[in-house]
PDB file of C-alpha atoms in Angstrom:
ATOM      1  CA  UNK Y   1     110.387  84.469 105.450  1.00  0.00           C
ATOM      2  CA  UNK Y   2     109.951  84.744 109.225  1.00  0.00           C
ATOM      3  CA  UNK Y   3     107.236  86.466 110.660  1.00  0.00           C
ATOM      4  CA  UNK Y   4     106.021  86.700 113.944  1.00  0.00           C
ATOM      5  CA  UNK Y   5     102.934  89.895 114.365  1.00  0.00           C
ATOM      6  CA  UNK Y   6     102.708  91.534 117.681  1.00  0.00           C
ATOM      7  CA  UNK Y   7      99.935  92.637 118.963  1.00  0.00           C
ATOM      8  CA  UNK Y   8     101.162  96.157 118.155  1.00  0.00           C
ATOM      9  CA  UNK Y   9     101.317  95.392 114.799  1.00  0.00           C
ATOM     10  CA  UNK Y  10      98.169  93.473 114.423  1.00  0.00           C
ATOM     11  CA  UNK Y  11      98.793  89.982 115.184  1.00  0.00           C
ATOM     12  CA  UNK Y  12      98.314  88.557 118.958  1.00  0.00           C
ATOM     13  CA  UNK Y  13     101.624  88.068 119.956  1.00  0.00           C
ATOM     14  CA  UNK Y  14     102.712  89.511 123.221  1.00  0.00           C
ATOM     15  CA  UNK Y  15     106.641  89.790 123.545  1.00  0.00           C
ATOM     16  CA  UNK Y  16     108.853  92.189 125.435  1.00  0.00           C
ATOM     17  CA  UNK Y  17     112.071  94.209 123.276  1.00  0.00           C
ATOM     18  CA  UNK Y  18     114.095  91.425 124.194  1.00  0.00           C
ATOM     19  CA  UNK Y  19     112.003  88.497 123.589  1.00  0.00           C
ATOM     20  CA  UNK Y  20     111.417  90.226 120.468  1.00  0.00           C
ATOM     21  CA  UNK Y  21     115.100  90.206 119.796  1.00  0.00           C
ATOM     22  CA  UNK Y  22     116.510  86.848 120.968  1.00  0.00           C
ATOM     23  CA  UNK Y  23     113.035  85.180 118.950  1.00  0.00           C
ATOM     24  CA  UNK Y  24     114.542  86.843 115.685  1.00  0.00           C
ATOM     25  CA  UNK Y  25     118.395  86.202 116.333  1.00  0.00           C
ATOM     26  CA  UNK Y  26     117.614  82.328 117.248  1.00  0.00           C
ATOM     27  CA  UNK Y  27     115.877  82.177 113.857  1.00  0.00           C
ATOM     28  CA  UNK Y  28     118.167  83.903 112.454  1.00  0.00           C
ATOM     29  CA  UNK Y  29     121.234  81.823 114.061  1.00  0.00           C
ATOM     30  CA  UNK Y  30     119.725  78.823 113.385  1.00  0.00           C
ATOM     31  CA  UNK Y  31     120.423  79.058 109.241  1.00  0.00           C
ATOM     32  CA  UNK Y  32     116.520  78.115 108.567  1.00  0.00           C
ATOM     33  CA  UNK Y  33     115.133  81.619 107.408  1.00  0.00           C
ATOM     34  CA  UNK Y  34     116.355  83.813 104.398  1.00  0.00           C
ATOM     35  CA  UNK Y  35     114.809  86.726 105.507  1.00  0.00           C
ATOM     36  CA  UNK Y  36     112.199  88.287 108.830  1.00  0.00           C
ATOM     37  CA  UNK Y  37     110.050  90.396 108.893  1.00  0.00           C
ATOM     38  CA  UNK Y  38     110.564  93.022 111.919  1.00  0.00           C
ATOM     39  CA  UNK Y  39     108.322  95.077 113.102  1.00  0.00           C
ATOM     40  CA  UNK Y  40     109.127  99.101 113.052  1.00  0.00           C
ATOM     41  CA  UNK Y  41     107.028  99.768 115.864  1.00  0.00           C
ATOM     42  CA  UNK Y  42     108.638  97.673 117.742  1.00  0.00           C
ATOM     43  CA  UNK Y  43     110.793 100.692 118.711  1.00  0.00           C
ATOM     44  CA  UNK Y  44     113.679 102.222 116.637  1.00  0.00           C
ATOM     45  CA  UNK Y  45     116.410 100.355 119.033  1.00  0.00           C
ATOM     46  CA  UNK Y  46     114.469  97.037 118.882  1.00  0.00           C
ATOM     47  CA  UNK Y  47     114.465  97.240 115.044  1.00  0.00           C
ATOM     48  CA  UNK Y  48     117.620  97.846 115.203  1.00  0.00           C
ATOM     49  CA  UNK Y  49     118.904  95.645 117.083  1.00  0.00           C
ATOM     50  CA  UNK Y  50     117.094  93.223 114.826  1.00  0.00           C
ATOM     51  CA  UNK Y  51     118.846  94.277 111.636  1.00  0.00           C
ATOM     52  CA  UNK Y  52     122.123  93.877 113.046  1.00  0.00           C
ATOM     53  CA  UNK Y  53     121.654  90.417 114.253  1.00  0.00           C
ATOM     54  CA  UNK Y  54     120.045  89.417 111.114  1.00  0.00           C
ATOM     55  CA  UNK Y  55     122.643  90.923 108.795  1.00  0.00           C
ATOM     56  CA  UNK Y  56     125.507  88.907 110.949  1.00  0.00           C
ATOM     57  CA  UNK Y  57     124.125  85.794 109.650  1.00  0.00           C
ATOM     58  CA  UNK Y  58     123.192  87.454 106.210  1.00  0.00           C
ATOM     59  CA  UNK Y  59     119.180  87.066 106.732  1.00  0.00           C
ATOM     60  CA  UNK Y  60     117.739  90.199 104.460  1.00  0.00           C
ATOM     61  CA  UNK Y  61     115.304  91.770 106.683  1.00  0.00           C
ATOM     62  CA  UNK Y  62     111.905  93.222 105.753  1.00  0.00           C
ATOM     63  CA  UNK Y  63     111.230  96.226 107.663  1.00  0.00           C
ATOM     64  CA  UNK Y  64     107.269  96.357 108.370  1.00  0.00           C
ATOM     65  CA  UNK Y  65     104.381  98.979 109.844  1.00  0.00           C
ATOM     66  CA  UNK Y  66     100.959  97.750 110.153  1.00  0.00           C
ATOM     67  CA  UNK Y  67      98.363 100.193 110.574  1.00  0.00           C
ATOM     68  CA  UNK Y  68      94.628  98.193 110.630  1.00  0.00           C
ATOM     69  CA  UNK Y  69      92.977 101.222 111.790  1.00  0.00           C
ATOM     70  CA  UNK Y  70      93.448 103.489 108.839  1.00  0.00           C
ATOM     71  CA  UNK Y  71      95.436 105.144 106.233  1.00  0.00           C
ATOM     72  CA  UNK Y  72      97.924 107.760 107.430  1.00  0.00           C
ATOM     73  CA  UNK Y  73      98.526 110.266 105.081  1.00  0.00           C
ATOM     74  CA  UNK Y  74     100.893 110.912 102.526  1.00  0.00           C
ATOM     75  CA  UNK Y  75     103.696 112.417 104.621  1.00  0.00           C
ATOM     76  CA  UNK Y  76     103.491 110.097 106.810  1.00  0.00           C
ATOM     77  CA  UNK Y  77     103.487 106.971 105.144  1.00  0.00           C
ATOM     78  CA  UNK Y  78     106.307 108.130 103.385  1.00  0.00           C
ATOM     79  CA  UNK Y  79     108.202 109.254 106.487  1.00  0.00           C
ATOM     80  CA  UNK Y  80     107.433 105.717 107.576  1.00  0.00           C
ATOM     81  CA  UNK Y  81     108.757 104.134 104.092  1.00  0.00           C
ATOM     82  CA  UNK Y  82     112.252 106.429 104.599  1.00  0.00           C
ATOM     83  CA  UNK Y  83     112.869 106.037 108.875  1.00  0.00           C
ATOM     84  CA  UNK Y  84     112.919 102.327 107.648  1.00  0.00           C
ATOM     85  CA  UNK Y  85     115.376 102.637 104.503  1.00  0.00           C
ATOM     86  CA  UNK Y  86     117.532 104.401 107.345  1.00  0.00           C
ATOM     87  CA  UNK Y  87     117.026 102.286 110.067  1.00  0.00           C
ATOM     88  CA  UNK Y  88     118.573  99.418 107.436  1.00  0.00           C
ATOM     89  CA  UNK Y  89     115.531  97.884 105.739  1.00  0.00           C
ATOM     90  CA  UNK Y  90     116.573  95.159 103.209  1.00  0.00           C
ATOM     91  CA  UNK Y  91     113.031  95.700 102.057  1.00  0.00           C
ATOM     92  CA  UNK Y  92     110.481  98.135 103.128  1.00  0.00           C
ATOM     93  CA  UNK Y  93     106.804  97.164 103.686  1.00  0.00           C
ATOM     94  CA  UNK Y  94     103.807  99.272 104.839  1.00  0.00           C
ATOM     95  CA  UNK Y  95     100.220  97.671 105.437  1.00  0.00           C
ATOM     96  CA  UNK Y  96      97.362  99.720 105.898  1.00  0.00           C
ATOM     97  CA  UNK Y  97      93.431  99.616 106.294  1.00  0.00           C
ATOM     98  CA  UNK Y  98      91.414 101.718 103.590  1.00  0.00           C
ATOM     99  CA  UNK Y  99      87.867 102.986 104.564  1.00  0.00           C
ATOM    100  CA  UNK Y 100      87.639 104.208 100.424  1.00  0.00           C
ATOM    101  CA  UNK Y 101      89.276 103.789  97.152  1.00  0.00           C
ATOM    102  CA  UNK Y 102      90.548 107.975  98.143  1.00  0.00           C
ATOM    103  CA  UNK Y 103      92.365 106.113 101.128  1.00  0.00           C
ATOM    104  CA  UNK Y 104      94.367 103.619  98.315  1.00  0.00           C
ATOM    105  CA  UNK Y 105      94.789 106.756  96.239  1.00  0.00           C
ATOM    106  CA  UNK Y 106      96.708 108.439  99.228  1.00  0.00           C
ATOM    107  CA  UNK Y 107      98.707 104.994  99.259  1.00  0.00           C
ATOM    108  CA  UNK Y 108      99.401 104.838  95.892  1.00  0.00           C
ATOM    109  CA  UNK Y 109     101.008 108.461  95.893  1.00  0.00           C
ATOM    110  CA  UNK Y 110     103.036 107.532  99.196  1.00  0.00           C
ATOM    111  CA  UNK Y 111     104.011 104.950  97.209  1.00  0.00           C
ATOM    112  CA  UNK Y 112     104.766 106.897  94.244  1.00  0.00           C
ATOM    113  CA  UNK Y 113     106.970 109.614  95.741  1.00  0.00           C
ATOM    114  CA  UNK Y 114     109.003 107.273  97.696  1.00  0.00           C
ATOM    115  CA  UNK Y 115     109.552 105.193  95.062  1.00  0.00           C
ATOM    116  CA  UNK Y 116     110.371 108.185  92.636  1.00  0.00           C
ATOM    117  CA  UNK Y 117     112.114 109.841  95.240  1.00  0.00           C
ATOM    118  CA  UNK Y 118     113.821 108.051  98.138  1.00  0.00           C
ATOM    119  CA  UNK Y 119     113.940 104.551  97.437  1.00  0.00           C
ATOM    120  CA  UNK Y 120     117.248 102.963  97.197  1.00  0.00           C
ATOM    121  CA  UNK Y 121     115.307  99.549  99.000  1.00  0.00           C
ATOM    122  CA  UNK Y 122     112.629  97.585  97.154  1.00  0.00           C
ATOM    123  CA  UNK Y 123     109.412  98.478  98.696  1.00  0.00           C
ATOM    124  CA  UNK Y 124     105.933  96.743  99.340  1.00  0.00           C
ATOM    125  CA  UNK Y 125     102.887  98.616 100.200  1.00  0.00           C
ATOM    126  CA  UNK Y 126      99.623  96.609 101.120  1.00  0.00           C
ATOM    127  CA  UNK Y 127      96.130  97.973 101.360  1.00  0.00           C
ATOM    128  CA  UNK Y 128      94.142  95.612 103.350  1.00  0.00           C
ATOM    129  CA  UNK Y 129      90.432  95.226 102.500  1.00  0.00           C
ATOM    130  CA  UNK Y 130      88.050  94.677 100.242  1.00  0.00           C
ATOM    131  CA  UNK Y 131      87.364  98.863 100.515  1.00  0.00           C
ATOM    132  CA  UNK Y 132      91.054  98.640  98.985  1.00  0.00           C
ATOM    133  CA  UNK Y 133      89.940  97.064  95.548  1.00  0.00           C
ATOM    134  CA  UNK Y 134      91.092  99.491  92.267  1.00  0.00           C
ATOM    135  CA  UNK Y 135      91.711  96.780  90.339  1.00  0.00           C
ATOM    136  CA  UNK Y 136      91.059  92.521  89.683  1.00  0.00           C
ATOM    137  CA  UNK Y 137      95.050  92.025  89.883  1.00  0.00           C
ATOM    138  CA  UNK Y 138      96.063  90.900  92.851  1.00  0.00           C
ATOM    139  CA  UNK Y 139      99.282  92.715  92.574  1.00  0.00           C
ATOM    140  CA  UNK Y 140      97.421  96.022  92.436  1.00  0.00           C
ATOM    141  CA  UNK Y 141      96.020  97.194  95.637  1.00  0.00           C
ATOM    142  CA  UNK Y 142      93.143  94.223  95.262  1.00  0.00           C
ATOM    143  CA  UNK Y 143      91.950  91.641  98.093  1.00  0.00           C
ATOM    144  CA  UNK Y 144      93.645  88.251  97.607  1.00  0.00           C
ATOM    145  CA  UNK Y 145      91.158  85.363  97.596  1.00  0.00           C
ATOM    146  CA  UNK Y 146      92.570  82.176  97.021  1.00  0.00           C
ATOM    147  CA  UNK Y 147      95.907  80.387  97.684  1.00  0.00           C
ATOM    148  CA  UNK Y 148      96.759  80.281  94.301  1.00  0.00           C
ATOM    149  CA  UNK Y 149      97.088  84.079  93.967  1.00  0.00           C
ATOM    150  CA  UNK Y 150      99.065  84.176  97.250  1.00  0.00           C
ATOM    151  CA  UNK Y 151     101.706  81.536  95.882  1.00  0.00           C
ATOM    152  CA  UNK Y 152     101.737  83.489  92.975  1.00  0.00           C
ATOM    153  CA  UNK Y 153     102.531  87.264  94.905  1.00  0.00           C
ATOM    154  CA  UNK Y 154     104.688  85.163  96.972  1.00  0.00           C
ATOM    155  CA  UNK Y 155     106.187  83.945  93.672  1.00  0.00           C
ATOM    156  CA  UNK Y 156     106.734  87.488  92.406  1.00  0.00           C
ATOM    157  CA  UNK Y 157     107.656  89.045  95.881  1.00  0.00           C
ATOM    158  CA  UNK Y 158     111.091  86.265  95.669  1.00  0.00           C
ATOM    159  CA  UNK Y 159     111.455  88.129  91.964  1.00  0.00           C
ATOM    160  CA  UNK Y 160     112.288  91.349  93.265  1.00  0.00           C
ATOM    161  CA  UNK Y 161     114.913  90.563  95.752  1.00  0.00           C
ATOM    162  CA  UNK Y 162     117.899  90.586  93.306  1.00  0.00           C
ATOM    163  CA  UNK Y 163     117.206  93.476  91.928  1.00  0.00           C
ATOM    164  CA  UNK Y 164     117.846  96.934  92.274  1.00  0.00           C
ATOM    165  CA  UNK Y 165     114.763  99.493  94.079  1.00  0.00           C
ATOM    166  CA  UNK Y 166     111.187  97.796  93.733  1.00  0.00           C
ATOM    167  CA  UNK Y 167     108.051  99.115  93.841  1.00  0.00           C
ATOM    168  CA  UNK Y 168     105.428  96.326  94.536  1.00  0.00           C
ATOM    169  CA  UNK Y 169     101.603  96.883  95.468  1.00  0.00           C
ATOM    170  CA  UNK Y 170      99.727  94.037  97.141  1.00  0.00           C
ATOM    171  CA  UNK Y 171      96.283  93.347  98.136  1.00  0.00           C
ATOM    172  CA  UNK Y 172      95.403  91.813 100.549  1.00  0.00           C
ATOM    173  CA  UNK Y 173      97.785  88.983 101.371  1.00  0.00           C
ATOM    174  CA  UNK Y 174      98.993  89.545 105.441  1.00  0.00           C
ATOM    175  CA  UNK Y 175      95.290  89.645 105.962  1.00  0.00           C
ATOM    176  CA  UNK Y 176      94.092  86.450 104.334  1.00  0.00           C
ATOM    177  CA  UNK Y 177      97.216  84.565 106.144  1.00  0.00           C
ATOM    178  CA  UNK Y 178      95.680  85.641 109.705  1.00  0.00           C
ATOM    179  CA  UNK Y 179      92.310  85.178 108.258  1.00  0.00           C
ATOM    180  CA  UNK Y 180      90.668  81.703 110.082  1.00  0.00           C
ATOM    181  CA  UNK Y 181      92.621  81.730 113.528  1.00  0.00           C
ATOM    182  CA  UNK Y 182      95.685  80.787 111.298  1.00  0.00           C
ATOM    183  CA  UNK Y 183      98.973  81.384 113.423  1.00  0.00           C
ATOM    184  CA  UNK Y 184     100.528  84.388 114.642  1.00  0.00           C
ATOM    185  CA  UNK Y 185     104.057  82.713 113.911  1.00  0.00           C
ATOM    186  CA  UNK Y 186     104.807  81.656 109.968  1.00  0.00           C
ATOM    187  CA  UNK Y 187     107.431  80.380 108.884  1.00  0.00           C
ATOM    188  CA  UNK Y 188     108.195  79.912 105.126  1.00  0.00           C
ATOM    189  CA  UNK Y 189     111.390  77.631 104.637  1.00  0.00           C
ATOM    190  CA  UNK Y 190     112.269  76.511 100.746  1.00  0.00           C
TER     191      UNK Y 190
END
C-alpha cells in the first residue's frame, strides 16, 4: 500500500493536483505497489484522475477522507462513504477524530447504514483517539498500541480484499504510523 498524506488530509505533504497525480501514476507505473491510498479531498477530478491511472496498471485503490478535527455526522459520513464508491473506490476508508464515545457511536451507525445499505466496496472506518476506545480489540474502534497489533490489522485488512463488501472498524492505526515524526510517505511492498 502506497500512501502519501497531504496536508489536507492530515499529513504534511504539500503537492499541487498534478504532482498529486504523476506521484501516484509513477508508483503506480513502476509495478512496486498493489494498491494507494488517494485522498478524496484532493478534489473529485484529482481522485479521479487517480483511479484511472491506477486501474490501467491494475493497482486497487483505497479511496480515503481524513477528518482530525471531528466527527461529521451521520449523513455525512455516509455521503462521504457513497461519493467514493462512485467516484471508483476499490476500497472505501473514512478516518475521523472523536471528542466522546457518542462521536464513535455516530461512526458506528455511518458505518452501519452504508454497509447495510450502499456498500458494494469493502469499507474501513477509523476513529482516531484514545476518546475513540468502546472496546480492548483493536479491530473495534480502539487505539492501537503496539506494532504487533498493527501487523496484525494490517494482516486482516489484506483478508478482506478478495472478498465481496467489507465492513472493517479500526482504531487507531493511521495515527500511530505518523505518531514520532515517522514519514509522511509509506510505502508497504511484500
Amino acid at each position: 500500500l502506497f500512501t502519501v498524506r497531504t496536508k489536507k488530509e492530515g499529513g504534511h505533504a504539500s503537492f499541487d493536483a498534478d504532482e498529486y497525480v504523476t506521484l501516484n501514476r509513477a508508483v503506480c507505473r513502476s509495478g512496486d505497489a498493489d494498491m494507494i491510498d488517494c485522498e478524496l479531498f484532493s478534489g473529485e477530478e484529482t481522485a479521479a484522475e487517480v483511479i484511472a491511472n491506477a486501474h490501467e496498471y491494475d493497482v486497487r485503490v483505497v479511496l480515503s477522507n481524513h477528518d482530525f478535527q471531528k466527527t461529521p455526522g451521520r449523513d455525512e459520513l455516509v455521503g462521504r462513504m457513497c461519493r467514493m464508491q462512485e467516484l471508483g473506490g476499490d476500497i472505501l476508508k473514512i478516518a475521523v477524530m472523536p471528542a466522546s464515545r457518542e462521536d464513535v457511536l455516530t461512526l458506528l451507525e455511518a458505518t452501519s447504514v452504508m454497509y447495510g445499505t450502499y456498500a458494494v466496496q469493502p469499507l474501513i472506518t477509523v476513529s482516531m483517539s484514545p476518546a475513540g476506545v468502546i472496546g480492548g480489540d483493536p479491530l473495534i474502534a480502539s487505539p492501537v498500541p503496539s506494532e504487533a497489533e498493527v501487523a496484525f490489522a494490517v494482516f486482516d485488512f489484506g483478508d478482506i480484499l478478495g472478498g465481496d463488501a467489507a465492513c472493517f472498524f479500526v482504531g487507531d492505526i493511521i495515527q500511530f504510523l505518523f505518531d514520532e515524526g515517522a514519514a509522511d510517505l509509506l510505502c508497504f511492498g511484500g
